[in-house]
Coordinates of C-alpha atoms and ligand atoms in Angstrom, one line a residue:
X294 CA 31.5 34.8 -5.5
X295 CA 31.6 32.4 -2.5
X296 CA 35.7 30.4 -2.5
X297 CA 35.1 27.0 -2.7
X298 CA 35.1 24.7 0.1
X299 CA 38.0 22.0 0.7
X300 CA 36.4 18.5 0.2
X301 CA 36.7 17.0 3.6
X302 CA 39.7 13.9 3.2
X303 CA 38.4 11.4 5.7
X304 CA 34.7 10.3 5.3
X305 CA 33.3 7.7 7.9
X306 CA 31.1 4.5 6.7
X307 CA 27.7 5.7 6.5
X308 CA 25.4 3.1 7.5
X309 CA 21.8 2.6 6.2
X310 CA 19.1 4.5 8.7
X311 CA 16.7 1.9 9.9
X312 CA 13.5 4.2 9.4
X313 CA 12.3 4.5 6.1
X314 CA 9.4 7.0 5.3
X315 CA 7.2 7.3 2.5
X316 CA 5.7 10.6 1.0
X317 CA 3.4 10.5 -1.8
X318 CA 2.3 14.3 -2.8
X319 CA -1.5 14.9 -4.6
X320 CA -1.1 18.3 -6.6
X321 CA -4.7 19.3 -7.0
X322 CA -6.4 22.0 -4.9
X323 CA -9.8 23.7 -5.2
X324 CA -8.8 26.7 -5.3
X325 CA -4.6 28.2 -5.2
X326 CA -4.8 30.6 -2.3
X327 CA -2.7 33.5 -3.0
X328 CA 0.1 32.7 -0.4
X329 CA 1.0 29.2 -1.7
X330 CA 3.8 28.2 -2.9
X331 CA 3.5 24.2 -2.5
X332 CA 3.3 22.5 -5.7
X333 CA -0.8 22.5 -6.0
X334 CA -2.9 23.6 -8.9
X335 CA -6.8 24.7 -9.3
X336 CA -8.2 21.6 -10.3
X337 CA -10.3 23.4 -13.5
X338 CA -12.1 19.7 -14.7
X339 CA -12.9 16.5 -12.7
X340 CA -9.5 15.5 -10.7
X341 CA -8.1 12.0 -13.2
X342 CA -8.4 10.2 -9.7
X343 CA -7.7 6.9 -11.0
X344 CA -5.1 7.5 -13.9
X345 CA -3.5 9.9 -10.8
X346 CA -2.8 6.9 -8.9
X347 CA -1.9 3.9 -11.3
X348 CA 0.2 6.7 -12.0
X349 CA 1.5 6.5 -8.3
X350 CA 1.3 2.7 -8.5
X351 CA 3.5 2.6 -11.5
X352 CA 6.2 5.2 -9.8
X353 CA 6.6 3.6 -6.5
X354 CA 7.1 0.3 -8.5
X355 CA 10.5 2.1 -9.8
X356 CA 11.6 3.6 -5.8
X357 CA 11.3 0.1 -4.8
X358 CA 15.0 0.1 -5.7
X359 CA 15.9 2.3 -2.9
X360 CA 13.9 0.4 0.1
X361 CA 17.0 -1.7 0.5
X362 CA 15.1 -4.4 2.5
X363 CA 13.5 -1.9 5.1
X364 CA 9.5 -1.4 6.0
X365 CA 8.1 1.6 5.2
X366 CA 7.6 3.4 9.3
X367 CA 5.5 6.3 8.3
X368 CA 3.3 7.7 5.1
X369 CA 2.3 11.4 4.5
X370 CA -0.5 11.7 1.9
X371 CA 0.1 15.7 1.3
X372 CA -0.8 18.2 -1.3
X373 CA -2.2 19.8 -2.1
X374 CA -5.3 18.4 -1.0
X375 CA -5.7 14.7 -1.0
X376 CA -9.1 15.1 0.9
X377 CA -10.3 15.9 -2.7
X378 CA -9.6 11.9 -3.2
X379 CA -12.2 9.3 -2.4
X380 CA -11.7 6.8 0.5
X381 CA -11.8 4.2 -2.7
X382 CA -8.9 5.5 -4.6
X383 CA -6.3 6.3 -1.9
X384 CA -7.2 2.9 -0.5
X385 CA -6.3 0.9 -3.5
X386 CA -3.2 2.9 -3.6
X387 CA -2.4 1.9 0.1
X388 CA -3.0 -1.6 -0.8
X389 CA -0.7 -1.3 -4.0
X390 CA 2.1 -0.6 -1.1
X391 CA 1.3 -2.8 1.3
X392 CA 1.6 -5.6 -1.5
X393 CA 5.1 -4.4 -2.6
X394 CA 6.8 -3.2 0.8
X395 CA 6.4 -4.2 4.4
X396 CA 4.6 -1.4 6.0
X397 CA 5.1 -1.5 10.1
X398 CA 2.5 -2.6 11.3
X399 CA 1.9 0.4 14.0
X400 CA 2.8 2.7 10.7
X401 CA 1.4 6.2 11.3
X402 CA -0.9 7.5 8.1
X403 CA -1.2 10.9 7.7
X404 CA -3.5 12.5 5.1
X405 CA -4.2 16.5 4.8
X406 CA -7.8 18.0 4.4
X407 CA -9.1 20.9 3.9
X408 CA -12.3 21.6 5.7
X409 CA -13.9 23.0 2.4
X410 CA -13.4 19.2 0.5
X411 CA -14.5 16.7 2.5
X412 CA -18.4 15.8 2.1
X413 CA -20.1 13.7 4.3
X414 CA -19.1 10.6 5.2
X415 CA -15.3 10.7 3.9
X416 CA -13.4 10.9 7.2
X417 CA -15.0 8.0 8.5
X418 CA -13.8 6.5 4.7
X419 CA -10.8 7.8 5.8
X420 CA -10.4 6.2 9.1
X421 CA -12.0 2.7 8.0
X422 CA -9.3 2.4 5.1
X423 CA -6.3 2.6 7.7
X424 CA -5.7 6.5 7.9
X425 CA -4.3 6.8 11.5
X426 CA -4.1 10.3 11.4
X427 CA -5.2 13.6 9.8
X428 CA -4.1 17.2 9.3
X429 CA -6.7 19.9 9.3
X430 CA -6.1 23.1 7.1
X431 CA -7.9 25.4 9.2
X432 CA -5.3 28.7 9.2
X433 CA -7.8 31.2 11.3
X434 CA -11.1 30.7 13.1
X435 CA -12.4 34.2 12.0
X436 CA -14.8 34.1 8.3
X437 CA -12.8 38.1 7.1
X438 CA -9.4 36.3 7.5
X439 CA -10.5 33.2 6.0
X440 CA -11.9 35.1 2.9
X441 CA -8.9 37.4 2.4
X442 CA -6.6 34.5 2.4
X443 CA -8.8 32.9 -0.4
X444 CA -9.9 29.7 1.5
X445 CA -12.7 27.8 0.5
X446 CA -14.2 27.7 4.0
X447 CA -15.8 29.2 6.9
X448 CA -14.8 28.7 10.8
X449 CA -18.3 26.8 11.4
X450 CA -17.2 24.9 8.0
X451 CA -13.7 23.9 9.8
X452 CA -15.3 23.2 13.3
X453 CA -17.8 21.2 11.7
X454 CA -14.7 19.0 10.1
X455 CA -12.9 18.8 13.0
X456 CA -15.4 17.5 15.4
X457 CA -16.8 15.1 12.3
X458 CA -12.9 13.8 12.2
X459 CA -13.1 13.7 16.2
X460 CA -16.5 11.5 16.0
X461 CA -14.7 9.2 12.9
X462 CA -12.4 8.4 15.7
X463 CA -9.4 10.4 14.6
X464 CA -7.7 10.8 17.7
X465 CA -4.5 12.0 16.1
X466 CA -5.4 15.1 14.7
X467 CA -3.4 17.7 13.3
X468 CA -4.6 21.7 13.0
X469 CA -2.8 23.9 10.6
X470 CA -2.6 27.6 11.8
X471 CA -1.4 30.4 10.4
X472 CA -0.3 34.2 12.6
X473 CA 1.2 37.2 11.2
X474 CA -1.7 37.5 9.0
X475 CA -2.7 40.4 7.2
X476 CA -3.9 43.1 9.7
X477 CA -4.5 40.5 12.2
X478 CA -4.4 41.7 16.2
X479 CA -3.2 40.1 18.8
X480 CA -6.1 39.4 20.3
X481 CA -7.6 37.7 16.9
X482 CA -4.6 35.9 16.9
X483 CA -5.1 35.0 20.2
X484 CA -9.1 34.1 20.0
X485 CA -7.7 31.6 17.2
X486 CA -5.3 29.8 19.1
X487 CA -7.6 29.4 22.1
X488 CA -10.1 28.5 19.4
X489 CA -7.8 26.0 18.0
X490 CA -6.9 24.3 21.5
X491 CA -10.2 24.6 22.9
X492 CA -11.2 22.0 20.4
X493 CA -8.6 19.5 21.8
X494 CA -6.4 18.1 18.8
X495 CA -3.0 16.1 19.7
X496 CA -0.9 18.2 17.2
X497 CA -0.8 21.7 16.6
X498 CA 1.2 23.1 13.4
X499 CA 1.5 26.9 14.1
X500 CA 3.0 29.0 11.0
X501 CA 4.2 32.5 10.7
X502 CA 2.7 33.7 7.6
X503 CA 5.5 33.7 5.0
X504 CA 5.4 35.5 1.5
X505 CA 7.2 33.5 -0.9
X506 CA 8.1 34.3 -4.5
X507 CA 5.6 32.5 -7.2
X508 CA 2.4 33.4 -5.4
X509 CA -0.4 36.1 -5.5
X510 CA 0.6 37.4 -2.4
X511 CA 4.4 38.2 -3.7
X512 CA 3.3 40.1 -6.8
X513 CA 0.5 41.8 -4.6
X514 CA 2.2 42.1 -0.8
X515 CA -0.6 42.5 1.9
X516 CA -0.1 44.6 4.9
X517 CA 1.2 42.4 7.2
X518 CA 1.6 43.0 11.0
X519 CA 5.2 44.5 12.2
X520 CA 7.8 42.4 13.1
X521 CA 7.0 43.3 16.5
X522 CA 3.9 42.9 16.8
X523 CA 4.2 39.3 15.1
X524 CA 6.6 38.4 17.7
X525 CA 4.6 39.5 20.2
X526 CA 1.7 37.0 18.4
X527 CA 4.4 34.3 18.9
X528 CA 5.9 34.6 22.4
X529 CA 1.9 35.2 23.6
X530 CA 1.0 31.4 21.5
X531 CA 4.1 29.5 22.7
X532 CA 2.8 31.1 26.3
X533 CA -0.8 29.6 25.7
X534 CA 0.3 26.6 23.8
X535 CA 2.8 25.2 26.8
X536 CA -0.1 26.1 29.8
X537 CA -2.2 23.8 28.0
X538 CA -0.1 21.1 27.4
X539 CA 1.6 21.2 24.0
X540 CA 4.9 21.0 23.7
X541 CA 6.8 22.9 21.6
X542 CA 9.3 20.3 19.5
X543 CA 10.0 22.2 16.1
X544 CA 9.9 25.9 15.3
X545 CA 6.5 25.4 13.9
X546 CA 4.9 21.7 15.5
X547 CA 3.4 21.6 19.0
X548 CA 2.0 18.1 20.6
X549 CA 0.7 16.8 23.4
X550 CA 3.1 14.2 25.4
X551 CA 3.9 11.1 22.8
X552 CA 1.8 13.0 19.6
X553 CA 4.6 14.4 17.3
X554 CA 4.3 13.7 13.6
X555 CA 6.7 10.7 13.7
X556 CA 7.2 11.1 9.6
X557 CA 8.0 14.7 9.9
X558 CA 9.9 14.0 12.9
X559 CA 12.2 11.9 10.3
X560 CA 12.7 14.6 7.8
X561 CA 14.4 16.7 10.6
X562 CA 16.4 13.8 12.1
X563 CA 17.8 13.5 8.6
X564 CA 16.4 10.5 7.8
X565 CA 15.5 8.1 4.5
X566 CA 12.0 9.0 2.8
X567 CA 10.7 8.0 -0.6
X568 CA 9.0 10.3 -2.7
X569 CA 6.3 9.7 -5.0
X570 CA 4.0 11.6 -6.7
X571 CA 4.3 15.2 -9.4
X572 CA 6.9 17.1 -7.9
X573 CA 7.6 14.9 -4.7
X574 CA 10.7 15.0 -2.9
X575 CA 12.9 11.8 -1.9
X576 CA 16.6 11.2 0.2
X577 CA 17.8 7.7 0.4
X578 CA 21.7 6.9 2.1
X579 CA 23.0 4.2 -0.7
X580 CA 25.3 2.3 2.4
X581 CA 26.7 0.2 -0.4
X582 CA 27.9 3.1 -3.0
X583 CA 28.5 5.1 0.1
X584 CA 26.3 8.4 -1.0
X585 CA 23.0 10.0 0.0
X586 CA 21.2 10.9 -2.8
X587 CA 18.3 13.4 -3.5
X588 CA 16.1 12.7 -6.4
X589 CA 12.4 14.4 -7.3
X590 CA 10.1 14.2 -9.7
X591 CA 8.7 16.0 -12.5
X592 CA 6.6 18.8 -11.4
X593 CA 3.6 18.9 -13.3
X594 CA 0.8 16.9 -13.1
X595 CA 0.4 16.4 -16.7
X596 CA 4.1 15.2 -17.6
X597 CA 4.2 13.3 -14.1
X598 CA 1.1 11.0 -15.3
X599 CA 2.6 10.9 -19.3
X600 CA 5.9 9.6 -17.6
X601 CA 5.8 7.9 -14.2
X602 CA 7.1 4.4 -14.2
X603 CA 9.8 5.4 -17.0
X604 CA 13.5 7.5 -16.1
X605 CA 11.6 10.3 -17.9
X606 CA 9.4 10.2 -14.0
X607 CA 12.7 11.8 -12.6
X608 CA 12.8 15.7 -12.3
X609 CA 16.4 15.9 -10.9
X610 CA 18.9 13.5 -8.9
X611 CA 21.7 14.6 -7.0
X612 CA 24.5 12.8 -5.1
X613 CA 25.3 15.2 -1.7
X614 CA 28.6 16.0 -1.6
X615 CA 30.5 15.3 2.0
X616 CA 31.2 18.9 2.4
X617 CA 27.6 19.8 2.2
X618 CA 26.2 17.1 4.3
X619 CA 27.2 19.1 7.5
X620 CA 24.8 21.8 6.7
X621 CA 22.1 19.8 5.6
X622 CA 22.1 17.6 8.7
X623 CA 22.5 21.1 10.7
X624 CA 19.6 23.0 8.6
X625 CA 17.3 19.8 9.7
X626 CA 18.4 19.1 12.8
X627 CA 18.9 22.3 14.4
X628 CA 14.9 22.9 13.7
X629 CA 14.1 20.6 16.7
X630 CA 13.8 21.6 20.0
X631 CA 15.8 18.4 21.3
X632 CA 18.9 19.0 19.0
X633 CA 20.8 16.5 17.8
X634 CA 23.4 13.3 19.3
X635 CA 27.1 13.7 18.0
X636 CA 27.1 10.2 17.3
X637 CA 24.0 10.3 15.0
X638 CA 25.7 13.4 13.0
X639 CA 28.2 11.1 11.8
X640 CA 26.1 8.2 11.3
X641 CA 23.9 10.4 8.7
X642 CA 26.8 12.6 7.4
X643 CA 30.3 10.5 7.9
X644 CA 31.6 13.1 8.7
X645 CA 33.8 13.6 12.0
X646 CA 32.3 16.9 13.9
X647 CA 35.4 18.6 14.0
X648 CA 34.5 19.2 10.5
X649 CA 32.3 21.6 11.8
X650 CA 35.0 23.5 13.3
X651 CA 35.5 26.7 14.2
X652 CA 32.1 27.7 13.6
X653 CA 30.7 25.3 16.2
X654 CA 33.1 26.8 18.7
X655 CA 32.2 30.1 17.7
X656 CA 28.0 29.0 18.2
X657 CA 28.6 27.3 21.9
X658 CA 30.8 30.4 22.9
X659 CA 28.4 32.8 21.2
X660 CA 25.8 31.0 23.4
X661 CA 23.9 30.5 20.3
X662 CA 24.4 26.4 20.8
X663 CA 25.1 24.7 24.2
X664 CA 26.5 21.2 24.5
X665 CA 25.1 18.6 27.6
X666 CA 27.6 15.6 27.0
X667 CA 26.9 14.4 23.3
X668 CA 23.9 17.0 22.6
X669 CA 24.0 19.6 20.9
X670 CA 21.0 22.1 20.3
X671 CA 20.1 25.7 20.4
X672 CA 19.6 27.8 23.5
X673 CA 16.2 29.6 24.0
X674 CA 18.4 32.8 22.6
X675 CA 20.3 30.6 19.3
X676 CA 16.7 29.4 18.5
X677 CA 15.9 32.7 17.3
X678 CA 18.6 33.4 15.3
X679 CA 18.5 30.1 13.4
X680 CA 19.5 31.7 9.8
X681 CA 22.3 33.5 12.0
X682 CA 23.5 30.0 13.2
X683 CA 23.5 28.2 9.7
X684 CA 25.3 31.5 7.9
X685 CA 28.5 30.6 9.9
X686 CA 28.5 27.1 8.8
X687 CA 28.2 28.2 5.0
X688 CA 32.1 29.6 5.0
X689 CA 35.0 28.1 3.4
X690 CA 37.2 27.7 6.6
X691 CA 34.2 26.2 9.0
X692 CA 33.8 22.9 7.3
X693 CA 37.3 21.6 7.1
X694 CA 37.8 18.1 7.3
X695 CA 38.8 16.5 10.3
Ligands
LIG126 C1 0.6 21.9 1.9 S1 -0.5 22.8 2.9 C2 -1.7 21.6 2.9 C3 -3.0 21.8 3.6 C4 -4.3 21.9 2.8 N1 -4.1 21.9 1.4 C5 -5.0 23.1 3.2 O1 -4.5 24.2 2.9 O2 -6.0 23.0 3.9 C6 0.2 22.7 4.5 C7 0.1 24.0 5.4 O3 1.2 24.9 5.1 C8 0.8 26.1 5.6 N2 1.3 27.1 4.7 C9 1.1 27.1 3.3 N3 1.7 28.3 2.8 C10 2.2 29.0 3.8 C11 2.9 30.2 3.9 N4 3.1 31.0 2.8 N5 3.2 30.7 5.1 C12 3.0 29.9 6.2 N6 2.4 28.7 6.2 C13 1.9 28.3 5.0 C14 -0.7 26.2 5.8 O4 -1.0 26.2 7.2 C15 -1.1 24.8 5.2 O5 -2.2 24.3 5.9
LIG127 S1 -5.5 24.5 -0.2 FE1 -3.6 24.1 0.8 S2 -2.2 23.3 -0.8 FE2 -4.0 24.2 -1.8 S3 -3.4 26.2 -2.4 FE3 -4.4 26.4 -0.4 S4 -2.7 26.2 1.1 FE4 -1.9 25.5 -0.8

């Protein structure tokens, strides 16, 4: 069993983070393809559009608590897929937030889709409403993959979506890929990336396939590629992706110059986001009680529409303890290309960064971390080894206090 950790004995003030994000999840999907493990379920009868979101009215009426006088900077309308939702409902549900919280007024909106659920007509819903941006489940360009990986749609199908979002005046688009998929080549993978940037969106999300426990694909592995050969996938991407202008700023997110996800951007900077919604996720920094707490709510869609609005809404809260703020900030932080600023490390965690010793040492020795005055981030060669990084944080001795 792992020795316990000290508890650090000085902790810094933590002061409130100006952004504050919002993230409101919509659980219902089509179909569950088999290597899913976000909190989405077949929707078998008519989606309960409008109970779903007085339901997320009635919930965000109770987070209100933890806004603390700030505007809301960004919202993510995730799933799921909330493109199953009309234009109607998801804008009464934006309104409901605009008349309780100030929302920026140069906010950025995201809302998923999935090529296979939007009908005619809904992305320029979308866009009239006050979307600002949207992020296209597209995952391969070939109709074999598409169909093995139990998607709803064909490549014309998710062409036709993107250029119908481009002509609804989405400039900000988003494209989810997917590599390492089963039996996939290189040069599929490639002819889906060039597919994928031939058709000229700002953002690029490009995933490694993962298989994660609680889906079809766990119980029933697919062949997948060789590590190799899926790093060879990668390294030929990232190659493709730079020489045509999208820069890589996560281990996963590519964008043009000025077109990151500014709400994701705030989950890996460790910042505050609300979570509404069956199953959604929230961190808020209480600067008066001096503690960052996690809270989520209950999972399923049923129980989350019986019970939002009430204390029964809440699925789990938790205060983070000082000696594992460290790691959290580190597991977030160290995702991003452009590191992180000692000063904001203590700001989120209050914690001094010799707290961090030896292990930090040990990383910027190890060349595994470098240091340019008061940043710290991953070299090309720690960025690999990112798991290896955050193990030697995890021990006993590397997170004394300072
Ligand atoms: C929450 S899903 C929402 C998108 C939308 N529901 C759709 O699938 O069209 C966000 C993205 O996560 C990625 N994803 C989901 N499961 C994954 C897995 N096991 N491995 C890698 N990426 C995954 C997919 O690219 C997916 O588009
Ligand atoms: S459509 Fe998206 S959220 Fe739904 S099961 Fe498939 S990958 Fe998951």
């Amino acid at each position: 069993m792992a020795e316990q950790r000290p508890p650090p004995q000085h902790t810094l003030p933590i002061p409130q983070p100006r952004s504050l994000g919002l993230y409101i999840h919509m659980p219902w999907c089509v179909r569950k393809c088999p290597y899913c493990d976000f909190n989405s379920h077949q929707a078998r009868e008519p989606i309960p559009e409008e109970t779903y979101i007085e339901a997320l009215i009635a919930d965000f009426e109770q987070d209100l608590q933890h806004v603390h006088n700030r505007s809301v900077d960004s919202i993510f309308i995730g799933g799921g897929t909330p493109s199953l939702f009309s234009p109607e409902s998801i804008e009464r549900l934006l309104n409901a937030v605009g008349e309780r919280v100030s929302v920026a007024s140069n906010a950025e909106i995201t809302l998923e889709a999935n090529p296979g659920a939007v009908e005619r007509g809904k992305f320029e819903g979308f866009r009239n409403i006050g979307i600002t941006r949207l992020s296209i489940g597209v995952q391969s360009f070939e109709d074999d993959q598409l169909q093995a990986l139990g998607r709803i749609h064909t490549s014309a199908d998710a062409v036709r979506a993107i250029e119908t979002a481009q002509m609804a005046g989405f400039d900000h688009l988003n494209l989810d890929l997917m590599f390492g998929l089963p039996g996939q080549s290189l040069q599929s993978a490639e002819d889906d990336l060039l597919t994928a940037i031939g058709l000229e969106p700002a953002h690029i999300s490009y995933y490694q396939l993962t298989i994660e426990p609680n889906t079809l694909y766990y119980r029933r592995p697919p062949t997948l590629p060789r590590d190799e050969a899926v790093w060879a996938i990668q390294r030929c991407g990232q190659a493709h992706l730079a020489q045509h202008g999208y820069g890589q700023y996560e281990i996963s997110a590519y964008a043009r110059p000025g077109r990151q996800c500014r709400h994701n951007l705030n989950y890996w900077r460790f910042g505050d986001y609300l979570g509404i919604g069956a199953g959604a996720h929230g961190k808020i920094t209480d600067a008066d009680g001096q503690h960052i707490l996690r809270l989520w709510k209950v999972k399923h869609p049923r129980e989350y529409m019986k019970t939002a609005g009430s204390d029964a809404v809440i699925g789990g809260k938790q205060s983070v303890p000082p000696n594992d703020r460290a790691m959290e900030f580190l597991m977030n932080q160290l995702r991003l290309k452009e590191g992180f600023k000692v000063p904001l490390f203590t700001a989120r965690t209050g914690l001094p960064l010799t707290c961090m010793e030896p292990a930090l040492s040990g990383c910027l020795e190890d060349g595994l971390l470098e240091r340019h005055d008061d940043v710290i981030r991953c070299t090309e060669f720690g960025w690999r080894f990112l798991d290896e990084i955050l193990g030697r944080f995890l021990p006993t001795e590397s997170l004394k206090a300072g």
